[in-house]
Coordinates of C-alpha atoms in Angstrom, one line a residue:
M1 CA 40.0 11.9 8.9
H2 CA 40.0 11.3 5.1
H3 CA 39.4 14.4 3.0
C4 CA 36.3 12.9 1.4
L5 CA 34.6 12.9 4.8
C6 CA 35.0 16.7 5.0
V7 CA 32.7 17.1 2.0
D8 CA 29.1 17.9 3.2
E9 CA 27.3 16.2 0.3
I10 CA 29.2 12.9 0.8
L11 CA 28.4 12.9 4.5
R12 CA 24.7 13.4 3.9
E13 CA 24.6 10.5 1.4
I14 CA 26.3 8.3 4.0
F15 CA 24.1 9.4 6.9
R16 CA 21.0 8.7 4.8
C17 CA 21.9 5.0 5.0
I18 CA 21.9 5.0 8.8
E19 CA 18.6 3.8 10.3
R20 CA 19.2 4.2 14.0
R21 CA 18.6 7.6 15.4
S22 CA 21.0 6.8 18.3
T23 CA 23.8 6.3 15.8
L24 CA 23.1 9.6 14.2
C25 CA 23.1 11.3 17.6
V26 CA 26.5 9.9 18.3
L27 CA 27.8 11.1 14.9
A28 CA 26.3 14.6 15.6
R29 CA 28.4 14.8 18.8
T30 CA 31.6 13.5 17.1
C31 CA 32.9 16.7 15.5
R32 CA 31.8 20.0 13.9
T33 CA 32.0 18.5 10.4
F34 CA 29.5 15.8 11.3
Y35 CA 27.2 18.0 13.3
N36 CA 25.0 19.7 10.7
P37 CA 24.5 16.8 8.3
A38 CA 23.9 14.3 11.1
T39 CA 21.5 16.7 12.9
D40 CA 19.6 17.4 9.7
Q41 CA 19.1 13.7 9.2
I42 CA 17.9 13.2 12.7
W43 CA 15.2 15.8 12.2
E44 CA 14.4 15.1 8.5
T45 CA 11.5 12.9 9.4
L46 CA 9.3 13.6 12.4
T47 CA 6.5 11.1 13.3
A48 CA 5.2 13.0 16.4
M49 CA 5.3 16.6 17.8
E50 CA 6.8 15.6 21.2
P51 CA 10.5 15.7 20.1
I52 CA 10.0 19.5 19.5
L53 CA 7.6 20.1 22.4
R54 CA 10.0 18.7 24.9
H55 CA 12.5 21.5 24.2
L56 CA 9.9 24.2 25.2
S57 CA 9.9 25.8 28.7
P58 CA 6.2 25.1 29.5
A59 CA 6.5 21.4 28.5
R60 CA 5.8 18.9 31.4
L61 CA 5.0 15.2 31.6
V62 CA 1.5 14.8 33.0
K63 CA -0.3 11.7 34.1
D64 CA -3.4 10.9 32.1
P65 CA -6.3 10.9 34.6
E66 CA -8.3 8.5 32.4
S67 CA -5.6 5.7 32.3
G68 CA -4.0 6.4 35.6
S69 CA -0.6 5.0 34.5
Q70 CA 0.1 6.7 31.1
Y71 CA 1.8 10.1 30.7
Y72 CA 1.6 12.6 28.0
L73 CA 3.5 15.8 27.2
A74 CA 1.5 19.0 28.1
L75 CA 2.2 22.7 27.7
L76 CA 1.5 24.5 31.0
H77 CA 1.3 27.9 29.3
P78 CA 1.6 29.4 25.8
P79 CA 5.1 29.3 24.3
S80 CA 7.2 32.4 24.9
E81 CA 9.2 34.3 22.3
D82 CA 12.3 32.1 23.0
D83 CA 10.1 29.0 22.7
W84 CA 8.8 30.1 19.3
N85 CA 12.4 30.6 18.2
T86 CA 13.2 27.1 19.3
I87 CA 10.2 25.8 17.4
R88 CA 11.3 27.6 14.3
R89 CA 14.9 26.4 14.6
L90 CA 14.0 22.7 15.0
S91 CA 11.0 22.6 12.7
S92 CA 12.9 24.2 9.8
R93 CA 15.1 21.0 9.6
V94 CA 12.0 18.8 9.2
R95 CA 11.2 17.6 5.6
K96 CA 8.6 14.9 6.3
L97 CA 6.1 15.3 9.1
H98 CA 3.3 13.0 10.4
I99 CA 0.9 14.4 12.9
L100 CA -1.7 12.2 14.6
L101 CA -4.3 13.9 16.8
G102 CA -6.1 11.1 18.6
R103 CA -7.0 9.5 21.9
R104 CA -3.4 9.9 23.1
V105 CA -3.6 13.7 22.8
P106 CA -6.1 14.8 25.4
L107 CA -8.2 17.9 24.4
R108 CA -7.4 19.6 27.6
D109 CA -4.5 19.3 30.0
A110 CA -5.2 17.6 33.2
V111 CA -3.0 20.1 35.1
N112 CA -5.3 22.9 34.2
D113 CA -8.7 22.2 32.8
A114 CA -9.0 25.6 31.3
A115 CA -5.8 25.3 29.3
P116 CA -6.1 23.9 25.8
Q117 CA -3.8 21.3 24.4
W118 CA -0.6 21.9 22.5
F119 CA -2.2 22.0 19.0
H120 CA -4.2 25.1 20.1
H121 CA -1.0 26.9 20.9
L122 CA 0.8 25.8 17.8
A123 CA -2.2 27.0 15.7
S124 CA -1.4 30.6 16.7
P125 CA 2.3 31.3 15.8
P126 CA 3.7 34.8 15.4
D127 CA 3.7 34.1 11.7
S128 CA 3.7 31.0 9.4
S129 CA 7.5 31.0 9.0
F130 CA 7.8 29.7 12.6
L131 CA 6.3 26.3 11.6
F132 CA 8.0 23.8 9.4
S133 CA 9.1 26.2 6.7
N134 CA 11.0 23.5 4.7
L135 CA 8.4 20.8 4.8
R136 CA 8.2 18.6 1.7
A137 CA 5.8 15.8 2.8
L138 CA 2.9 16.1 5.3
S139 CA 0.6 13.5 6.8
F140 CA -2.1 15.0 9.0
E141 CA -4.5 12.5 10.7
V142 CA -7.3 13.3 13.1
D143 CA -9.0 10.5 14.9
S144 CA -12.7 10.5 15.3
Y145 CA -12.2 10.7 19.0
I146 CA -11.6 14.4 18.5
D147 CA -14.9 14.7 16.8
R148 CA -16.9 12.7 19.4
S149 CA -15.5 14.1 22.6
S150 CA -16.9 17.6 22.5
T151 CA -20.1 19.5 21.5
G152 CA -21.3 23.0 20.9
D153 CA -18.8 25.9 21.2
A154 CA -16.1 23.6 22.5
H155 CA -16.3 21.4 19.4
A156 CA -16.2 24.5 17.2
R157 CA -13.1 25.8 18.9
I158 CA -11.3 22.5 18.7
S159 CA -12.2 22.0 15.0
Q160 CA -11.1 25.5 14.1
A161 CA -7.8 25.0 15.9
V162 CA -7.2 21.7 14.2
I163 CA -8.0 23.1 10.7
R164 CA -6.0 26.3 11.4
L165 CA -2.9 24.2 12.3
F166 CA -3.4 22.1 9.1
H167 CA -3.6 25.2 6.9
L168 CA -0.5 26.7 8.5
L169 CA 1.5 23.6 7.5
L170 CA 0.6 24.0 3.8
G171 CA 3.1 25.8 1.6
P172 CA 4.4 26.0 -2.0
Q173 CA 7.4 23.7 -1.1
L174 CA 5.0 20.8 -0.2
S175 CA 5.1 18.0 -2.8
A176 CA 3.3 15.3 -0.9
L177 CA 0.1 15.7 1.2
R178 CA -2.0 13.2 3.0
F179 CA -4.9 14.0 5.3
E180 CA -7.6 12.0 7.1
L181 CA -10.3 13.9 8.9
P182 CA -13.6 13.1 10.6
S183 CA -16.5 14.0 8.3
S184 CA -17.6 17.1 10.4
L185 CA -14.1 18.7 10.1
Y186 CA -14.3 18.9 6.4
F187 CA -16.9 21.7 6.7
H188 CA -14.2 23.8 8.4
L189 CA -11.6 23.0 5.8
D190 CA -11.0 25.6 3.1
I191 CA -10.6 23.1 0.2
P192 CA -10.4 25.6 -2.6
S193 CA -7.3 27.1 -0.9
I194 CA -5.3 23.9 -1.0
P195 CA -4.2 24.2 -4.7
V196 CA -3.4 27.9 -4.1
L197 CA -1.3 27.2 -0.9
C198 CA 0.6 24.2 -2.3
P199 CA 0.4 24.2 -6.1
N200 CA 3.4 21.8 -6.4
I201 CA 1.7 18.8 -4.9
R202 CA 2.6 15.6 -6.8
T203 CA 1.3 13.0 -4.3
L204 CA -2.2 13.4 -2.7
S205 CA -4.0 11.1 -0.3
F206 CA -7.3 12.0 1.3
G207 CA -10.3 10.4 3.0
K208 CA -10.5 8.3 6.0
P209 CA -10.7 4.5 6.0
D210 CA -12.6 2.5 8.5
L211 CA -11.6 -0.8 10.1
Y212 CA -12.1 -2.7 6.9
C213 CA -10.5 -0.1 4.7
N214 CA -13.9 1.2 3.5
G215 CA -14.0 4.9 2.8
A216 CA -15.7 6.8 5.6
P217 CA -18.7 8.8 4.3
V218 CA -18.2 12.4 3.2
P219 CA -21.1 14.7 2.4
D220 CA -21.9 15.4 -1.2
E221 CA -21.1 19.1 -0.8
I222 CA -17.5 18.3 0.3
M223 CA -17.1 15.9 -2.6
Y224 CA -18.1 18.6 -5.0
R225 CA -15.5 20.9 -3.5
F226 CA -12.8 18.2 -3.9
S227 CA -13.9 17.7 -7.5
R228 CA -13.5 21.4 -8.2
A229 CA -10.1 21.6 -6.5
V230 CA -8.3 18.6 -8.0
P231 CA -8.0 19.9 -11.6
Q232 CA -6.1 22.9 -10.2
L233 CA -3.3 20.7 -9.0
R234 CA -1.4 20.7 -12.3
R235 CA 1.5 18.5 -11.2
L236 CA -0.5 15.8 -9.5
E237 CA 1.0 12.3 -10.3
T238 CA -0.2 10.0 -7.5
V239 CA -3.6 10.0 -5.9
R240 CA -5.1 7.8 -3.2
S241 CA -8.7 8.5 -2.4
Y242 CA -10.9 6.7 0.2
V243 CA -13.9 8.8 -0.9
T244 CA -15.3 8.6 -4.4
S245 CA -17.9 10.3 -6.6
W246 CA -18.4 10.4 -10.3
G247 CA -17.6 14.1 -10.2
L248 CA -14.2 13.4 -8.5
L249 CA -13.5 10.6 -11.0
S250 CA -14.3 12.9 -13.9
S251 CA -11.8 15.5 -12.5
L252 CA -9.1 12.9 -12.0
A253 CA -9.7 11.7 -15.6
E254 CA -8.6 15.1 -16.8
A255 CA -5.5 15.3 -14.7
K256 CA -2.8 15.3 -17.4
A257 CA 0.1 14.3 -15.2
L258 CA -1.7 11.5 -13.2
R259 CA 0.3 8.3 -13.3
K260 CA -0.9 6.3 -10.2
L261 CA -4.4 6.1 -8.9
W262 CA -5.7 4.2 -5.8
M263 CA -9.4 4.4 -5.2
F264 CA -12.1 2.9 -3.0
L265 CA -15.4 2.1 -4.8
P266 CA -18.4 1.5 -2.5
H267 CA -21.0 -1.1 -3.4
K268 CA -23.2 1.7 -4.9
L269 CA -22.7 5.1 -6.6
S270 CA -25.1 7.4 -8.5
P271 CA -25.8 6.5 -12.2
V272 CA -22.8 6.4 -14.5
P273 CA -22.5 9.9 -16.1
R274 CA -21.3 10.7 -19.6
R275 CA -17.6 10.2 -20.1
P276 CA -15.6 13.4 -20.3
C277 CA -14.6 14.6 -23.7
G278 CA -11.1 14.2 -25.0
N279 CA -8.3 11.9 -24.0
I280 CA -9.0 10.9 -20.3
F281 CA -6.4 9.4 -17.9
P282 CA -3.8 10.1 -20.6
Q283 CA -0.7 9.2 -18.5
L284 CA -2.1 6.7 -16.0
R285 CA 0.2 3.7 -15.6
T286 CA -1.0 2.1 -12.3
L287 CA -4.6 1.6 -11.2
D288 CA -5.5 0.1 -7.8
I289 CA -9.1 -0.4 -7.0
S290 CA -10.5 -1.5 -3.6
T291 CA -14.2 -2.2 -4.0
R292 CA -17.2 -3.9 -2.5
S293 CA -18.9 -4.4 -5.9
L294 CA -17.4 -6.1 -8.9
T295 CA -20.3 -4.8 -10.9
L296 CA -19.5 -1.2 -10.1
C297 CA -15.8 -1.9 -10.8
L298 CA -16.8 -3.2 -14.3
E299 CA -18.9 -0.1 -14.9
F300 CA -16.0 2.1 -14.0
L301 CA -13.6 0.2 -16.3
R302 CA -16.2 0.5 -19.2
W303 CA -16.6 4.3 -18.5
A304 CA -12.9 5.0 -18.3
S305 CA -10.1 4.7 -20.9
F306 CA -6.6 3.7 -19.9
K307 CA -4.5 3.5 -23.0
E308 CA -1.1 3.7 -21.2
L309 CA -2.0 1.4 -18.3
T310 CA 0.7 -1.1 -17.3
G311 CA -0.6 -2.4 -13.9
I312 CA -4.0 -3.1 -12.5
Y313 CA -4.9 -4.3 -9.0
I314 CA -8.5 -5.2 -8.0
D315 CA -9.2 -6.0 -4.4
C316 CA -12.8 -7.2 -3.6
P317 CA -12.7 -9.2 -0.4
L318 CA -16.3 -8.8 0.6
P319 CA -18.4 -8.2 -2.5
T320 CA -22.0 -7.3 -2.1
G321 CA -24.8 -7.2 -4.6
D322 CA -23.1 -9.1 -7.4
R323 CA -25.1 -12.0 -8.8
D324 CA -22.5 -13.9 -10.8
F325 CA -19.0 -13.3 -9.7
L326 CA -17.4 -15.7 -12.2
Q327 CA -19.1 -14.2 -15.2
I328 CA -18.3 -10.7 -14.1
L329 CA -14.6 -11.7 -13.7
V330 CA -14.6 -13.2 -17.2
D331 CA -16.3 -10.0 -18.6
M332 CA -13.9 -7.8 -16.8
S333 CA -10.9 -9.8 -18.1
S334 CA -12.3 -9.5 -21.6
L335 CA -12.6 -5.8 -21.3
I336 CA -9.1 -5.4 -19.8
S337 CA -7.5 -7.6 -22.5
S338 CA -9.3 -5.7 -25.3
Q339 CA -8.3 -2.2 -24.1
Y340 CA -5.1 -2.3 -22.1
K341 CA -2.5 -3.5 -24.5
N342 CA 0.5 -2.5 -22.4
L343 CA -0.5 -4.4 -19.4
E344 CA 2.4 -6.0 -17.4
F345 CA 0.9 -6.4 -13.9
L346 CA -2.4 -8.1 -13.1
W347 CA -3.6 -8.8 -9.6
I348 CA -7.2 -9.8 -8.7
F349 CA -8.2 -10.7 -5.2
I350 CA -11.8 -11.7 -4.6
R351 CA -13.3 -13.7 -1.7
P352 CA -17.1 -14.1 -2.3
F353 CA -19.4 -15.9 0.0
D354 CA -20.3 -18.5 -2.6
D355 CA -20.2 -22.2 -2.0
R356 CA -21.2 -23.3 -5.4
E357 CA -19.4 -26.2 -7.0
I358 CA -17.4 -25.0 -10.1
V359 CA -17.6 -27.6 -12.8
T360 CA -15.8 -25.8 -15.5
A361 CA -12.0 -25.5 -15.8
W362 CA -11.9 -22.4 -13.7
P363 CA -10.0 -20.1 -14.0
R364 CA -9.1 -20.9 -17.6
P365 CA -12.0 -18.8 -19.1
M366 CA -10.6 -15.8 -17.4
L367 CA -6.8 -16.3 -17.9
E368 CA -7.2 -17.2 -21.6
Q369 CA -8.1 -13.6 -22.2
Y370 CA -4.5 -12.7 -21.5
R371 CA -2.7 -15.2 -23.6
A372 CA -1.8 -12.5 -26.2
F373 CA -0.1 -10.4 -23.4
H374 CA 3.4 -11.9 -23.8
Q375 CA 4.8 -9.0 -21.8
L376 CA 3.1 -9.8 -18.5
R377 CA 5.5 -9.8 -15.6
V378 CA 3.0 -10.4 -12.7
I379 CA -0.2 -12.5 -12.7
A380 CA -2.0 -13.1 -9.4
L381 CA -5.5 -14.5 -9.0
Q382 CA -6.9 -15.3 -5.6
T383 CA -10.5 -16.3 -5.3
G384 CA -12.9 -18.3 -3.1
Y385 CA -13.3 -21.0 -5.8
S386 CA -11.5 -24.2 -6.3
L387 CA -9.0 -24.2 -9.2
T388 CA -9.7 -27.0 -11.6
L389 CA -6.9 -26.5 -14.0
A390 CA -5.1 -29.7 -15.1
D391 CA -1.6 -30.0 -16.3
N392 CA -2.4 -29.8 -20.1
D393 CA -4.5 -26.7 -19.7
F394 CA -1.9 -25.1 -17.5
E395 CA 1.0 -25.8 -19.9
D396 CA -0.9 -24.3 -22.8
M397 CA -1.4 -21.0 -20.9
V398 CA 2.0 -20.4 -19.2
E399 CA 3.7 -20.9 -22.6
A400 CA 2.3 -17.4 -23.5
W401 CA 4.1 -15.6 -20.7
P402 CA 7.9 -15.9 -21.0
H403 CA 8.6 -12.7 -19.0
L404 CA 6.7 -13.7 -15.8
E405 CA 8.5 -12.8 -12.6
M406 CA 5.6 -13.5 -10.2
F407 CA 2.8 -16.0 -10.6
H408 CA 0.2 -16.6 -7.9
L409 CA -2.8 -18.8 -8.6
F410 CA -4.8 -20.2 -5.8
H411 CA -8.1 -20.3 -4.0
D412 CA -8.8 -19.1 -0.5
D413 CA -10.6 -20.4 2.6
I414 CA -11.4 -23.8 1.2
T415 CA -10.5 -26.5 3.7
S416 CA -10.0 -29.6 1.4
P417 CA -9.9 -28.4 -2.2
P418 CA -9.3 -30.9 -5.1
V419 CA -5.8 -30.9 -6.5
H420 CA -5.5 -31.3 -10.3
L421 CA -2.0 -30.0 -11.0
T422 CA 1.1 -32.2 -10.5
L423 CA 4.8 -31.6 -10.5
R424 CA 4.6 -31.8 -14.3
G425 CA 2.6 -28.6 -14.4
V426 CA 5.1 -26.9 -12.1
T427 CA 8.0 -28.0 -14.3
A428 CA 6.2 -26.6 -17.4
L429 CA 5.8 -23.2 -15.6
L430 CA 9.5 -23.0 -14.8
Y431 CA 10.5 -24.2 -18.3
H432 CA 8.4 -21.5 -20.0
C433 CA 9.1 -18.7 -17.5
P434 CA 12.9 -18.6 -16.9
K435 CA 12.6 -15.2 -15.1
L436 CA 10.1 -16.4 -12.5
K437 CA 11.2 -15.4 -8.9
H438 CA 8.1 -16.1 -6.8
F439 CA 5.1 -18.4 -7.4
T440 CA 2.2 -19.9 -5.5
L441 CA 0.3 -23.0 -6.8
M442 CA -1.7 -25.9 -5.5
F443 CA -0.2 -29.2 -6.9
D444 CA 0.3 -32.8 -6.0
A445 CA 3.9 -33.4 -4.7
T446 CA 3.4 -36.9 -3.5
R447 CA 5.3 -38.4 -6.6
V448 CA 7.5 -37.3 -9.5
P449 CA 6.1 -37.3 -13.0
G450 CA 7.2 -39.3 -16.0
P451 CA 9.7 -42.1 -16.5
E452 CA 12.7 -39.9 -15.9
G453 CA 12.4 -40.4 -12.1
F454 CA 13.9 -37.6 -10.0
V455 CA 15.3 -35.6 -12.9
P456 CA 13.0 -32.8 -14.1
F457 CA 12.7 -33.0 -17.9
F458 CA 10.2 -31.2 -20.1
R459 CA 10.0 -31.8 -23.8
G460 CA 13.3 -33.6 -23.7
T461 CA 15.1 -30.7 -21.9
L462 CA 16.5 -30.7 -18.4
V463 CA 14.7 -27.9 -16.5
Q464 CA 16.7 -26.0 -13.9
N465 CA 15.3 -22.6 -13.1
T466 CA 17.9 -20.5 -11.2
S467 CA 15.6 -17.5 -10.7
V468 CA 13.0 -18.9 -8.3
R469 CA 13.5 -17.9 -4.7
Y470 CA 10.1 -18.5 -3.2
M471 CA 7.5 -21.2 -3.7
G472 CA 4.1 -21.0 -2.1
V473 CA 2.5 -24.4 -1.8
Y474 CA -0.5 -23.4 0.2
I475 CA -2.0 -26.7 1.3
S476 CA -0.5 -28.9 -1.5
P477 CA -0.2 -32.6 -0.6
A478 CA 3.3 -33.9 -0.4
S479 CA 5.2 -37.1 0.7
E480 CA 8.5 -37.7 2.4
S481 CA 10.0 -39.0 -0.8
V482 CA 13.7 -38.8 -1.7
E483 CA 12.7 -38.6 -5.4
V484 CA 10.4 -35.6 -4.8
A485 CA 13.0 -33.8 -2.7
T486 CA 15.7 -34.4 -5.3
Y487 CA 13.4 -33.4 -8.2
L488 CA 12.7 -30.1 -6.5
S489 CA 16.3 -29.5 -5.6
I490 CA 17.4 -29.9 -9.3
L491 CA 14.3 -28.0 -10.6
M492 CA 14.9 -24.9 -8.3
P493 CA 18.5 -25.0 -7.1
Y494 CA 18.4 -21.5 -5.5
L495 CA 15.1 -21.8 -3.7
M496 CA 15.2 -19.9 -0.4
A497 CA 11.7 -20.3 1.2
V498 CA 8.6 -22.5 1.0
G499 CA 5.3 -21.2 2.2
V500 CA 2.8 -23.7 3.7
K501 CA -0.7 -22.7 4.8
S502 CA -1.9 -25.8 6.7
A503 CA -0.4 -28.1 9.3
A504 CA -1.8 -31.1 7.4
F505 CA 1.4 -31.4 5.2
W506 CA 3.7 -29.2 7.2
S507 CA 6.0 -32.1 8.3
E508 CA 6.2 -33.5 4.8
W509 CA 7.2 -30.2 3.3
S510 CA 9.6 -29.6 6.2
W511 CA 11.2 -33.0 5.5
I512 CA 11.6 -32.1 1.8
C513 CA 13.2 -28.7 2.6
T514 CA 15.8 -30.4 4.8
R515 CA 16.8 -32.6 1.8
H516 CA 17.0 -29.7 -0.7
Q517 CA 20.5 -28.6 -1.5
R518 CA 19.8 -25.0 -0.3
K519 CA 17.8 -26.0 2.8
P520 CA 15.1 -23.4 2.1
A521 CA 13.2 -22.1 5.1
I522 CA 9.7 -23.4 5.6
E523 CA 7.3 -20.7 6.8
Y524 CA 3.7 -20.2 7.4
Y525 CA 2.1 -19.0 4.2
V526 CA 0.5 -15.5 4.2
D527 CA -1.2 -13.8 1.4
A528 CA 1.1 -13.1 -1.5
E529 CA 0.7 -9.3 -1.3
R530 CA 2.0 -9.4 2.2
V531 CA 5.1 -11.3 1.2
Y532 CA 6.3 -9.4 -1.8
P533 CA 6.3 -5.7 -2.6
V534 CA 3.7 -4.7 -5.2
P535 CA 5.9 -3.5 -8.1
G536 CA 5.1 0.0 -9.4
Y537 CA 3.2 1.1 -6.3
E538 CA 5.9 3.2 -4.6
T539 CA 5.0 6.7 -3.4
E540 CA 7.0 9.7 -2.5
Y541 CA 6.4 9.2 1.1
D542 CA 9.1 7.4 3.0
N543 CA 7.1 7.0 6.3
D544 CA 4.1 5.1 7.2
G545 CA 1.4 7.7 7.4
H546 CA -1.2 5.8 9.4
A547 CA 1.2 4.3 11.9
G548 CA 4.0 6.8 12.2
D549 CA 6.5 4.1 12.9
G550 CA 9.0 4.8 10.1
Q551 CA 7.9 2.1 7.7
D552 CA 7.2 2.8 4.0
W553 CA 3.8 4.2 3.2
S554 CA 1.7 1.5 1.8
W555 CA 0.2 2.1 -1.6
T556 CA -2.2 -0.8 -1.4
C557 CA -4.3 -1.0 1.8
Y558 CA -5.5 -4.2 3.3
P559 CA -8.2 -4.6 6.0
W560 CA -5.7 -6.3 8.4
D561 CA -3.2 -3.5 8.1
R562 CA -5.4 -1.0 9.9

């Protein structure tokens, strides 16, 4: 074996690149040198308690009486001293832990109706050092089933055991914390103790989303406690909150280290309070708002101050109570463009129930606000309105954004929208934006523009954008034309994929792809945010907190992800 493979640090770096646990298990059994780094990597991330519980003497597989066919791991009696030593030995290797207490964890074991489930046992260790003493990231999720399935004294005992276990997992070494609890459990939670127990938290996510990613209601008293606790987390850099109050927002505004904020705004809050004194949100770089009211979103942007903001994402799929969506969007863009001079990332998603015919050159009144932002790298606008931009208007705008890497401009849920852009507008986009990698547009691809035939010229220059890898055409009309296929092949020589939404022109786009020199894949178009990672929205967590399936934790939440 090469000498470098005897260096522990090198082995750990190599083993971090291995995704399959079975491979790591084989490596751990290979030799003594590999054993510790491979075993540490196996146990570094835990997405369930069963891998530890199965090593305990009272652990047995028990059939769930409700399903009749499913099994779960039960503890027939409390852990012995040897069992607790096993728990301490294994859990000390864990750095990232996700616990989900839900329907798959019965509250009482079927083998002994008087015996509580495993989280009752783990909530009473000999001392706190027996449980995950080296934990760096914790995701603790309690399903509402726990809350609904018991009453009276039984409910109190279950709630206390759950919260006691949660508090035992908190410690000064923790840098990332996420918890989702039913509303009733928050009354048992000692919120003021969280900053004391884990003062080094840099990433915090709290609140519980419902099916549509709305924040589940939390009593005002609990919100007040959160508002008092947040300012004590001096190192807080990233926050994701499904529950919102003006008090909490005021506390977050004074968090000096805060750089990324994801928040849910309901359709209604109490009256806007006075803005806190001094420099608020002084270090915030990324703002992600999921809301049910563009009006409230606009009020918040007017109330706050984001001098260092570089990225903003506004998601309003089901707005309620807004009278004039278009005017609010224009006003919002005017506000953003006047205050956020460092903006590089702009993403607005809105799907109003509004069937009015748009007679103006939408969305030009909104996008014109950003023409002075030459540093923009991402622009994405998805609305429920037809886009009436023509080639000339489009060319004037994209000329202002030479650094664009992503550009998505399209309507949503309109069966037969009018198409005003042509391949000439697409050519202008790729001419003015040489760094563009992904874009989505509705345009007419039934014929090539100008007298040059199949050669893409713009202002007398051959246009050949070598950066574009993905083109979303949505439901753009196309024809099985050799000239069109050749034109696109020369225009985007390294195109890898074409996204089509409707079957209406699927065969035409498929025909064009087969004639392209790169033979790009044709695929069913999904919303742009599902295709590409949202830049700047990474968190410290490496595991999907709500699924426990080993995927990256999503910074932006979408209704269809739940």
